[in-house]
Coordinates of C-alpha atoms in Angstrom, one line a residue:
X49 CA -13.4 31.9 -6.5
X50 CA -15.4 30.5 -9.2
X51 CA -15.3 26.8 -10.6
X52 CA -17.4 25.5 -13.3
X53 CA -20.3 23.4 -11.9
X54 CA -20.3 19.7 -11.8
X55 CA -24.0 18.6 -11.3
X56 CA -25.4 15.2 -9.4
X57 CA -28.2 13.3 -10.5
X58 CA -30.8 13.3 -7.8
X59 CA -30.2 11.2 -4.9
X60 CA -26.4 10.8 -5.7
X61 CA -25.1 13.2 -3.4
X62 CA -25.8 10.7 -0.3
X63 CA -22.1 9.0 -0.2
X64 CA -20.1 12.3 -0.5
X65 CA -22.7 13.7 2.3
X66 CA -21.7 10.6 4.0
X67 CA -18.0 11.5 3.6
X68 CA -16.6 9.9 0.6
X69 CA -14.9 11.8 -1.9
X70 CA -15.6 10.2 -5.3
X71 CA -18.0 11.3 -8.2
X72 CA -18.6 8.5 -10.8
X73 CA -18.8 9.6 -14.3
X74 CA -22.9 7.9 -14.5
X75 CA -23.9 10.2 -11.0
X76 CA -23.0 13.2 -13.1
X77 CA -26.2 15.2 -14.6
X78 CA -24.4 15.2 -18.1
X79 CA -27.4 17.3 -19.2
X80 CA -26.4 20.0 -17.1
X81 CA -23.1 19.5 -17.0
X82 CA -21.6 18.0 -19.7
X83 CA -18.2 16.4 -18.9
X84 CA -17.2 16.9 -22.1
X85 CA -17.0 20.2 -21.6
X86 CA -14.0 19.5 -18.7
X87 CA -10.6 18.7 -19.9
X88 CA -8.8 16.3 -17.5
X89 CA -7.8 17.8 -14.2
X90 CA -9.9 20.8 -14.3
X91 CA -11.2 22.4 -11.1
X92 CA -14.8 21.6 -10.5
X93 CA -17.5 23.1 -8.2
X94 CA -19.2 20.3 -7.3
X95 CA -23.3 20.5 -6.5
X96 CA -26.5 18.4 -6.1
X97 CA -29.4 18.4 -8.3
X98 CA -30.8 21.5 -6.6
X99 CA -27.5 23.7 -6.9
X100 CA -26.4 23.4 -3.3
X101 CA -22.4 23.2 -3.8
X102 CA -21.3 20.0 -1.4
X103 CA -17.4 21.5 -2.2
X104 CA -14.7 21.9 -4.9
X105 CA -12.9 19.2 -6.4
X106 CA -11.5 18.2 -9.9
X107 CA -12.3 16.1 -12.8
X108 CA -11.3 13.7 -15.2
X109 CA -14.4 13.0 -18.2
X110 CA -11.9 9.9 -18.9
X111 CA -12.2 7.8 -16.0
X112 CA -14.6 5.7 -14.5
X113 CA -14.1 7.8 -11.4
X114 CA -15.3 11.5 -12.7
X115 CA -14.7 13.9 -9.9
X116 CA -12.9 13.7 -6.5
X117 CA -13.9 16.3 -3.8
X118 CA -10.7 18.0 -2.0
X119 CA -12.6 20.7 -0.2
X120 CA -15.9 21.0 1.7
X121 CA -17.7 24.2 0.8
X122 CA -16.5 26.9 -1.6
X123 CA -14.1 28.8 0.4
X124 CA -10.7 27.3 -0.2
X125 CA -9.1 26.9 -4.0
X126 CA -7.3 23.9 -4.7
X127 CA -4.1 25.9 -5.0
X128 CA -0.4 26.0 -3.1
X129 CA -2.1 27.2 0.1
X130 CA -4.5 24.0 0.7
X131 CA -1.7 22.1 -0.1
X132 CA 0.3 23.3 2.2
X133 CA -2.2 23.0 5.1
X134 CA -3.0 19.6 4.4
X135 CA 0.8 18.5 4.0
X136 CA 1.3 20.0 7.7
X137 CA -2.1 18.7 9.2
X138 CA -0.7 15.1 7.7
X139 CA 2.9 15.7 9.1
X140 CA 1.8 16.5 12.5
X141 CA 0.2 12.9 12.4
X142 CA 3.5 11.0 11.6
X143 CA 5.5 13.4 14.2
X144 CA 3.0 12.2 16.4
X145 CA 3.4 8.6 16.0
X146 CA 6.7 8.3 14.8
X147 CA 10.6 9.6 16.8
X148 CA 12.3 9.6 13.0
X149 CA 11.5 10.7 9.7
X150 CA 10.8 7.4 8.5
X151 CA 7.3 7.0 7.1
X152 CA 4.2 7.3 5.0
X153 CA 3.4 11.3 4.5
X154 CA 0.7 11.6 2.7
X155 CA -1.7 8.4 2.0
X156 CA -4.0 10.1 -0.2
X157 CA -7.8 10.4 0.0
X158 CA -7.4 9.9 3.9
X159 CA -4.9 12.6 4.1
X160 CA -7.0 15.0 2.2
X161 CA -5.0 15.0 -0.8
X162 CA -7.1 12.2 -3.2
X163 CA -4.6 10.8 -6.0
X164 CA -1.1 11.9 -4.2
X165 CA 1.2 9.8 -1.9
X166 CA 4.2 10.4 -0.7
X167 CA 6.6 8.3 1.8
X168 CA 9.5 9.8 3.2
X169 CA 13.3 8.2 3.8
X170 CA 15.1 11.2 6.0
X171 CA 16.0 13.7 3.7
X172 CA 14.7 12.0 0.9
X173 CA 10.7 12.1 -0.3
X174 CA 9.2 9.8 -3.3
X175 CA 5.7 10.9 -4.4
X176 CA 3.3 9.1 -6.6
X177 CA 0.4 10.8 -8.7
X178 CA -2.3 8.8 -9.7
X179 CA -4.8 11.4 -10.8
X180 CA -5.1 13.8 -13.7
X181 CA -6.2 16.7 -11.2
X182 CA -2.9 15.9 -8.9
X183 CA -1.1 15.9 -12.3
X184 CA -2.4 19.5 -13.1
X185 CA -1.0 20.3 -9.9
X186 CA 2.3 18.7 -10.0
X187 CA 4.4 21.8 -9.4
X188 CA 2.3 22.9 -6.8
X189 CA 3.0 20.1 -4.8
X190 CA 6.2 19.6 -5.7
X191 CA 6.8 23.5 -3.9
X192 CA 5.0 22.5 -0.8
X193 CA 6.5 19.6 -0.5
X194 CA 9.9 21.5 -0.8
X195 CA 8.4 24.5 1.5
X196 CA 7.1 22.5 4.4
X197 CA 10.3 19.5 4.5
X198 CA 13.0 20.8 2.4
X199 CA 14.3 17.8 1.5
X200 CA 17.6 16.9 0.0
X201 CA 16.1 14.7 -3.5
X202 CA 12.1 14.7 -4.2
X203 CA 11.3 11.9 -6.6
X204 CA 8.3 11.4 -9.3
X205 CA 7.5 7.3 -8.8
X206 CA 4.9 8.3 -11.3
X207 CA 4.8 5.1 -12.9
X208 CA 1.8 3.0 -11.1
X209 CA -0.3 0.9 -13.4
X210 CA -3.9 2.4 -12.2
X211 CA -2.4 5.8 -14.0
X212 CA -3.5 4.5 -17.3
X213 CA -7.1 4.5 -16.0
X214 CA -6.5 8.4 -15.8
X215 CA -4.4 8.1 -19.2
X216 CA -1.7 9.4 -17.5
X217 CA 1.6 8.5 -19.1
X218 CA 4.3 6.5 -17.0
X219 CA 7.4 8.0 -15.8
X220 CA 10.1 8.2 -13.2
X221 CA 12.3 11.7 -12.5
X222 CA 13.8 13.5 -9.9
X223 CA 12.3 16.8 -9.4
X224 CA 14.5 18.3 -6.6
X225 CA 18.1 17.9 -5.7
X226 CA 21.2 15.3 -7.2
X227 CA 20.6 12.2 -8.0
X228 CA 23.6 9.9 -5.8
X229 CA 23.7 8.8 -2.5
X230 CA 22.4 6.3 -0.3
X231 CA 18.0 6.4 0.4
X232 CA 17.4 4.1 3.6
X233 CA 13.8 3.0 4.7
X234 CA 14.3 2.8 8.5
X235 CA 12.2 0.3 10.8
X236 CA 13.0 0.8 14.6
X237 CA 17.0 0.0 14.9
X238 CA 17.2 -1.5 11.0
X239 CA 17.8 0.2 7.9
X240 CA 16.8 -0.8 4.7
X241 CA 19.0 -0.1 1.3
X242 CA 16.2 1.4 -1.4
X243 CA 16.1 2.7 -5.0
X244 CA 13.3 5.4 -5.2
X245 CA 14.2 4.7 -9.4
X246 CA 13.5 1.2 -10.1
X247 CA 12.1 0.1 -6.1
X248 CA 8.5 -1.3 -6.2
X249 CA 5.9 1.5 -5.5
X250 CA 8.0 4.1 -3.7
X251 CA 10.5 2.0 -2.6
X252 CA 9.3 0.4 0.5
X253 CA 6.5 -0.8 2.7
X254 CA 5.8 1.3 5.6
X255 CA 2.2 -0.3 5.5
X256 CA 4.0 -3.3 6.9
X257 CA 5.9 -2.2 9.9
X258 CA 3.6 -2.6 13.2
X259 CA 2.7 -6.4 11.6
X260 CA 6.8 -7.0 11.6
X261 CA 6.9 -5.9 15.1
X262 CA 4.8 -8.8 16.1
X263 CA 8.1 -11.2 15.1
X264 CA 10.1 -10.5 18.5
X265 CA 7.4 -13.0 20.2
X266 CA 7.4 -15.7 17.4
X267 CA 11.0 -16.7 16.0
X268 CA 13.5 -16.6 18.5
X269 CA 15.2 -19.8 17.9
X270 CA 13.1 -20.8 15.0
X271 CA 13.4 -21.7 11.4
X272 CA 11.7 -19.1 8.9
X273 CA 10.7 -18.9 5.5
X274 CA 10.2 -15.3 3.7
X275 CA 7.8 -15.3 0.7
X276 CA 7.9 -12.7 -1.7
X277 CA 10.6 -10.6 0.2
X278 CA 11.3 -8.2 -2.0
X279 CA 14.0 -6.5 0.3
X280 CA 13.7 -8.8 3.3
X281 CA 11.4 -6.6 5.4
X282 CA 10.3 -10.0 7.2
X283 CA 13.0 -11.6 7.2
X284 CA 15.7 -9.2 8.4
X285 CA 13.2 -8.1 10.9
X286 CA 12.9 -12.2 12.1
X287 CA 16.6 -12.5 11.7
X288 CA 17.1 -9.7 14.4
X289 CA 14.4 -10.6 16.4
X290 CA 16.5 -14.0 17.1
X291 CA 15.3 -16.4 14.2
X292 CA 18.1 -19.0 13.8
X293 CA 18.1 -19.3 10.2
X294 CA 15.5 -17.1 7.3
X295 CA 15.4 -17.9 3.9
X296 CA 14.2 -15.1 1.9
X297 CA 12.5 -15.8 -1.7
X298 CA 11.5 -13.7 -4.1
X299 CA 11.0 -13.6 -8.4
X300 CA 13.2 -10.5 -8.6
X301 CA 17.1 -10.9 -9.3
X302 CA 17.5 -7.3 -8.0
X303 CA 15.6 -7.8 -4.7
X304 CA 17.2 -10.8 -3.7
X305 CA 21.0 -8.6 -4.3
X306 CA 19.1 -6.5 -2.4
X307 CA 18.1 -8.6 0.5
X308 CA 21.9 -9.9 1.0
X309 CA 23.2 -6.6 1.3
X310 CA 20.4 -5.3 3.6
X311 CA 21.3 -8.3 5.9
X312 CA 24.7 -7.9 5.7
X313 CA 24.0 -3.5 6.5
X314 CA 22.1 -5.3 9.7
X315 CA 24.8 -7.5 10.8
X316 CA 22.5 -10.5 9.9
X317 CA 24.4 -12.2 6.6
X318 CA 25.1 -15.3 8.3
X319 CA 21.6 -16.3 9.2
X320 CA 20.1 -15.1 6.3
X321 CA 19.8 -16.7 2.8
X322 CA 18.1 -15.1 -0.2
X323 CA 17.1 -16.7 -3.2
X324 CA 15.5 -16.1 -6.3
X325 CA 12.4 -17.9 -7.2
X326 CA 8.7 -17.9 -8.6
X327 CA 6.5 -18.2 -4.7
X328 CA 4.6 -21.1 -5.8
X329 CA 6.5 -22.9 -7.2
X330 CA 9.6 -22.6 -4.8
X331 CA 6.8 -23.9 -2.2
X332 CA 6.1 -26.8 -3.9
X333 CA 9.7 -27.6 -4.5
X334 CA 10.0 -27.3 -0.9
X335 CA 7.3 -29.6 -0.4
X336 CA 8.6 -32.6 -2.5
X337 CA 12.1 -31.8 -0.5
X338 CA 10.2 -32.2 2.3
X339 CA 11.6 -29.2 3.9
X340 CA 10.3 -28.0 7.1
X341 CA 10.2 -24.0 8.6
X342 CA 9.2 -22.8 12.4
X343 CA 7.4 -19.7 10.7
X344 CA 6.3 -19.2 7.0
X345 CA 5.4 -15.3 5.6
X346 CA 3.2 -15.1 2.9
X347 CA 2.9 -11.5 1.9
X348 CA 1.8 -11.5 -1.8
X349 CA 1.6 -8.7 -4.0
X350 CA -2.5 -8.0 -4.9
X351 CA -3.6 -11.1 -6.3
X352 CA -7.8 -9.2 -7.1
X353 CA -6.7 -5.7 -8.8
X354 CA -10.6 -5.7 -10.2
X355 CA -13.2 -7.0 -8.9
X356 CA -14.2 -9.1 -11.8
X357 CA -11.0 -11.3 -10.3
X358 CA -12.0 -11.4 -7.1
X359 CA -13.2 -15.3 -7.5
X360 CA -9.8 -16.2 -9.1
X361 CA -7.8 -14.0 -6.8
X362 CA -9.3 -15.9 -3.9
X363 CA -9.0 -19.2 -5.3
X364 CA -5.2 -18.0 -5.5
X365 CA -5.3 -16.9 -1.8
X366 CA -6.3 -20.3 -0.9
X367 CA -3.4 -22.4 -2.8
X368 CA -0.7 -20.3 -1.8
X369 CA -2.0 -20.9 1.8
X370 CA -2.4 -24.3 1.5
X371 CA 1.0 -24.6 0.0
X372 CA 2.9 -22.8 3.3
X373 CA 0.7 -24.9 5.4
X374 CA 2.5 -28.0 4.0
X375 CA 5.9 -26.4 4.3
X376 CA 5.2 -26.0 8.2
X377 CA 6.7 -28.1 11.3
X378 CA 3.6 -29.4 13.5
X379 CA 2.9 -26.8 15.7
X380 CA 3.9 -24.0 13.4
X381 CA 3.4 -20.4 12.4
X382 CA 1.2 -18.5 9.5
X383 CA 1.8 -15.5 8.7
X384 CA -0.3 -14.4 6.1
X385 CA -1.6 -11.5 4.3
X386 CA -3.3 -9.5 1.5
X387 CA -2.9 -6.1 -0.1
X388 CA -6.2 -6.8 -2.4
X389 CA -9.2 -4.2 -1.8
X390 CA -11.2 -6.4 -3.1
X391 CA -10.2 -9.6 -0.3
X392 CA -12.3 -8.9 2.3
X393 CA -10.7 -9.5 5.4
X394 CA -12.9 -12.7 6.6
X395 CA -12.5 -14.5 3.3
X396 CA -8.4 -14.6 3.3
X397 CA -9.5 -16.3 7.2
X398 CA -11.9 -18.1 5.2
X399 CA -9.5 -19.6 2.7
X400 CA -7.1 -20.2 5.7
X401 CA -9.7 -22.7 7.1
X402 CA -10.5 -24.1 3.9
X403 CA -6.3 -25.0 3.2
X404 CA -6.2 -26.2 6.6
X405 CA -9.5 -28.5 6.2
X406 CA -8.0 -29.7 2.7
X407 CA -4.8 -30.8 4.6
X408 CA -6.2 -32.4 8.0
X409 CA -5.2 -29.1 9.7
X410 CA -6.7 -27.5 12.5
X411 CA -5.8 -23.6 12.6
X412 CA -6.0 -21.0 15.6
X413 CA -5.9 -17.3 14.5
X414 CA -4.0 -15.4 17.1
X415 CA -3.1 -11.8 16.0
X416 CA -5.1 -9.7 13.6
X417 CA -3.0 -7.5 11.1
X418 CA -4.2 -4.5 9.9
X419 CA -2.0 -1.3 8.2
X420 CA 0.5 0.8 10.1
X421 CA -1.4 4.3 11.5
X422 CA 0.7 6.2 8.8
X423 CA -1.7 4.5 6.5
X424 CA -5.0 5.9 8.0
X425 CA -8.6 4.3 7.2
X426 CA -10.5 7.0 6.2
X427 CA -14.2 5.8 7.5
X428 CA -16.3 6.4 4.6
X429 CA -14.4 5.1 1.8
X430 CA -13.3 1.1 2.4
X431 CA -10.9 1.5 -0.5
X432 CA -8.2 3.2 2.3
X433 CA -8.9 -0.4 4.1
X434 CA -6.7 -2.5 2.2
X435 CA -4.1 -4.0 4.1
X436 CA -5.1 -7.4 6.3
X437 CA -3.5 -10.4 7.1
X438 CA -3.4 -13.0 10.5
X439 CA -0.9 -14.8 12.3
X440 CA -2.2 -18.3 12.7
X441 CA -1.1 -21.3 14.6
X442 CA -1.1 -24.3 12.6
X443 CA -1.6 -27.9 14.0
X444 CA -2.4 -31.2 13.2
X445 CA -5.9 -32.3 13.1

């Protein structure tokens, strides 16, 4: 096997020795290696400044991020076979945690596969590609996919925003099996209606599931508010954990059709409301009504999606907080979390406070949430942390 050779600048090997997986395009000795002379996705042999290879990877001269490592070394390809191994070594994990086919497969960089994940309903996979190299590779994934799970549909969500970085183009297809029939996320005894076409993401969000769990303990009896639902995750969950009444709200038509039939699939209709509405300004409206909820869930889509918005994204963080807060009975509960990268954990905590302080509040964190295990934190590269959020008490001053 021989790959063309991606050199390092002195001294930038250190993180990928470290254990993370990304080159950026102004580590790469363009002297020596010019990545011009790569088209995007090609395979790379990637080395330091002295020619020692650190492993193989592949490249895209278009993006910020230039290179990826997938393998250690020189002795495995990037081919059918590696992908085959590390689809297994990743299934093993979920089979592992998890009694039904429900789940996150394959979460990218931490599963070894950097730019591809996959979830799986049952029979039914949806994949997302977010690099040119895992584009190059498409088919070859596709067949492993299909050799090591033979499912019954395998879908191409390829239509995430952060492919343009790679200009990739968007698209949705199915690339195995008939399109028809009924795709269910499953959480414990609950089942979830989803479109793998026009769903958010892939569909669904497994990331979410242990942090639902935590409900059974908090709403039995209670009055709860949903934000940003999508297809009632929360609020189903709350609804069958004993919750006497959940009002879902999200800004999608769709997902609050969605919502009613999942509850009514659940055996939940007549406790649960979904409505459509933007999330800060239902809240207000809520406020001047001076309406009043047990439990409020706050689980926004990324608010910081660069990091040159992370001041505005937290400032954002803060309000929406401060607006559940007032929505609250005394003595109520917070639930409230963030998808953002670029949030670290103890300023959404941080925020929290500051709401509470703004309001006469005084706030006792109780449960720490982090992403479900099929959503594995790969140790050297924070950008697999993403998922974090707190349950909170909230009280009077």
């Amino acid at each position: 096997m021989e790959y063309p050779a991606l050199v390092l600048k002195r001294g930038e090997e250190a993180r990928l020795r470290a254990g993370h997986l990304w080159v950026f395009s102004n580590e790469v000795d363009v002297a020596r290696s010019p990545l011009t002379a790569f088209a995007p996705g090609d395979a790379c042999a990637i080395v330091d400044h002295r020619g020692k290879a650190l492993g193989v990877g592949y490249v895209n001269p278009n993006s910020l991020i230039a290179a990826r490592l997938v393998a250690r070394g020189l002795d495995h390809a990037i081919d059918a076979s590696l992908i085959v191994h590390r689809l297994n070594v990743a299934l093993s994990l979920r089979e592992r945690l998890y009694s039904h086919p429900y789940y996150r497969l394959v979460f990218g960089e931490s599963d070894g596969l950097p730019g591809l994940t996959v979830d799986r309903f049952g029979d039914v996979l949806v994949a997302q590609i977010t690099t040119a190299g895992m584009e190059r590779r498409k088919e070859a994934i596709a067949q492993a996919l299909l050799k090591v799970l033979r499912p019954r549909q395998l879908w191409w969500k390829n239509d995430a925003g952060i492919r343009a970085l790679e200009q990739l183009p968007a698209y949705v297809e199915l690339a195995h099996g008939d399109a028809g029939g009924e795709v269910l996320a499953r959480e414990g005894e609950l089942e979830f209606l989803i479109d793998p076409r026009e769903g958010q993401k892939t569909g669904w969000f497994y990331d979410q599931r242990e942090n639902r769990s935590q409900l059974a303990r908090l709403v039995a009896g209670k009055r709860v508010l949903d934000m940003f639902a999508y297809l009632g995750g929360w609020g189903i969950h709350a609804a069958a954990a004993g919750a006497a009444e959940v009002c879902c709200v999200d800004a999608s038509a769709s997902a609050v059709e969605a919502t009613h039939a999942n509850a009514q699939r659940n055996g939940v209709a007549d406790r649960v409301r979904a409505v459509r509405g933007d999330a800060f300004d239902h809240l207000r409206a809520l406020r001047e009504e001076r309406e009043r909820f047990d439990v409020v869930i706050l689980d926004p889509p990324a608010f910081i999606k660069r990091k040159k918005d992370a001041a505005e994204g937290r400032l954002a963080y803060r309000r929406l907080n401060e607006l559940g807060m007032q929505v609250l009975a005394r003595d109520g509960i917070l639930i409230t979390c963030s998808c953002s990268h670029h949030m670290p954990r103890a300023a959404l905590l941080d925020g929290v406070q500051q709401g509470a302080r703004h309001l006469d509040r005084h706030v006792q964190m109780l449960i720490g949430l982090q992403q479900a295990p099929d959503h594995p934190v790969h140790p050297a590269i924070a950008e697999t942390d993403y998922l974090k959020g707190f349950v909170c008490r909230v009280l009077p001053a």
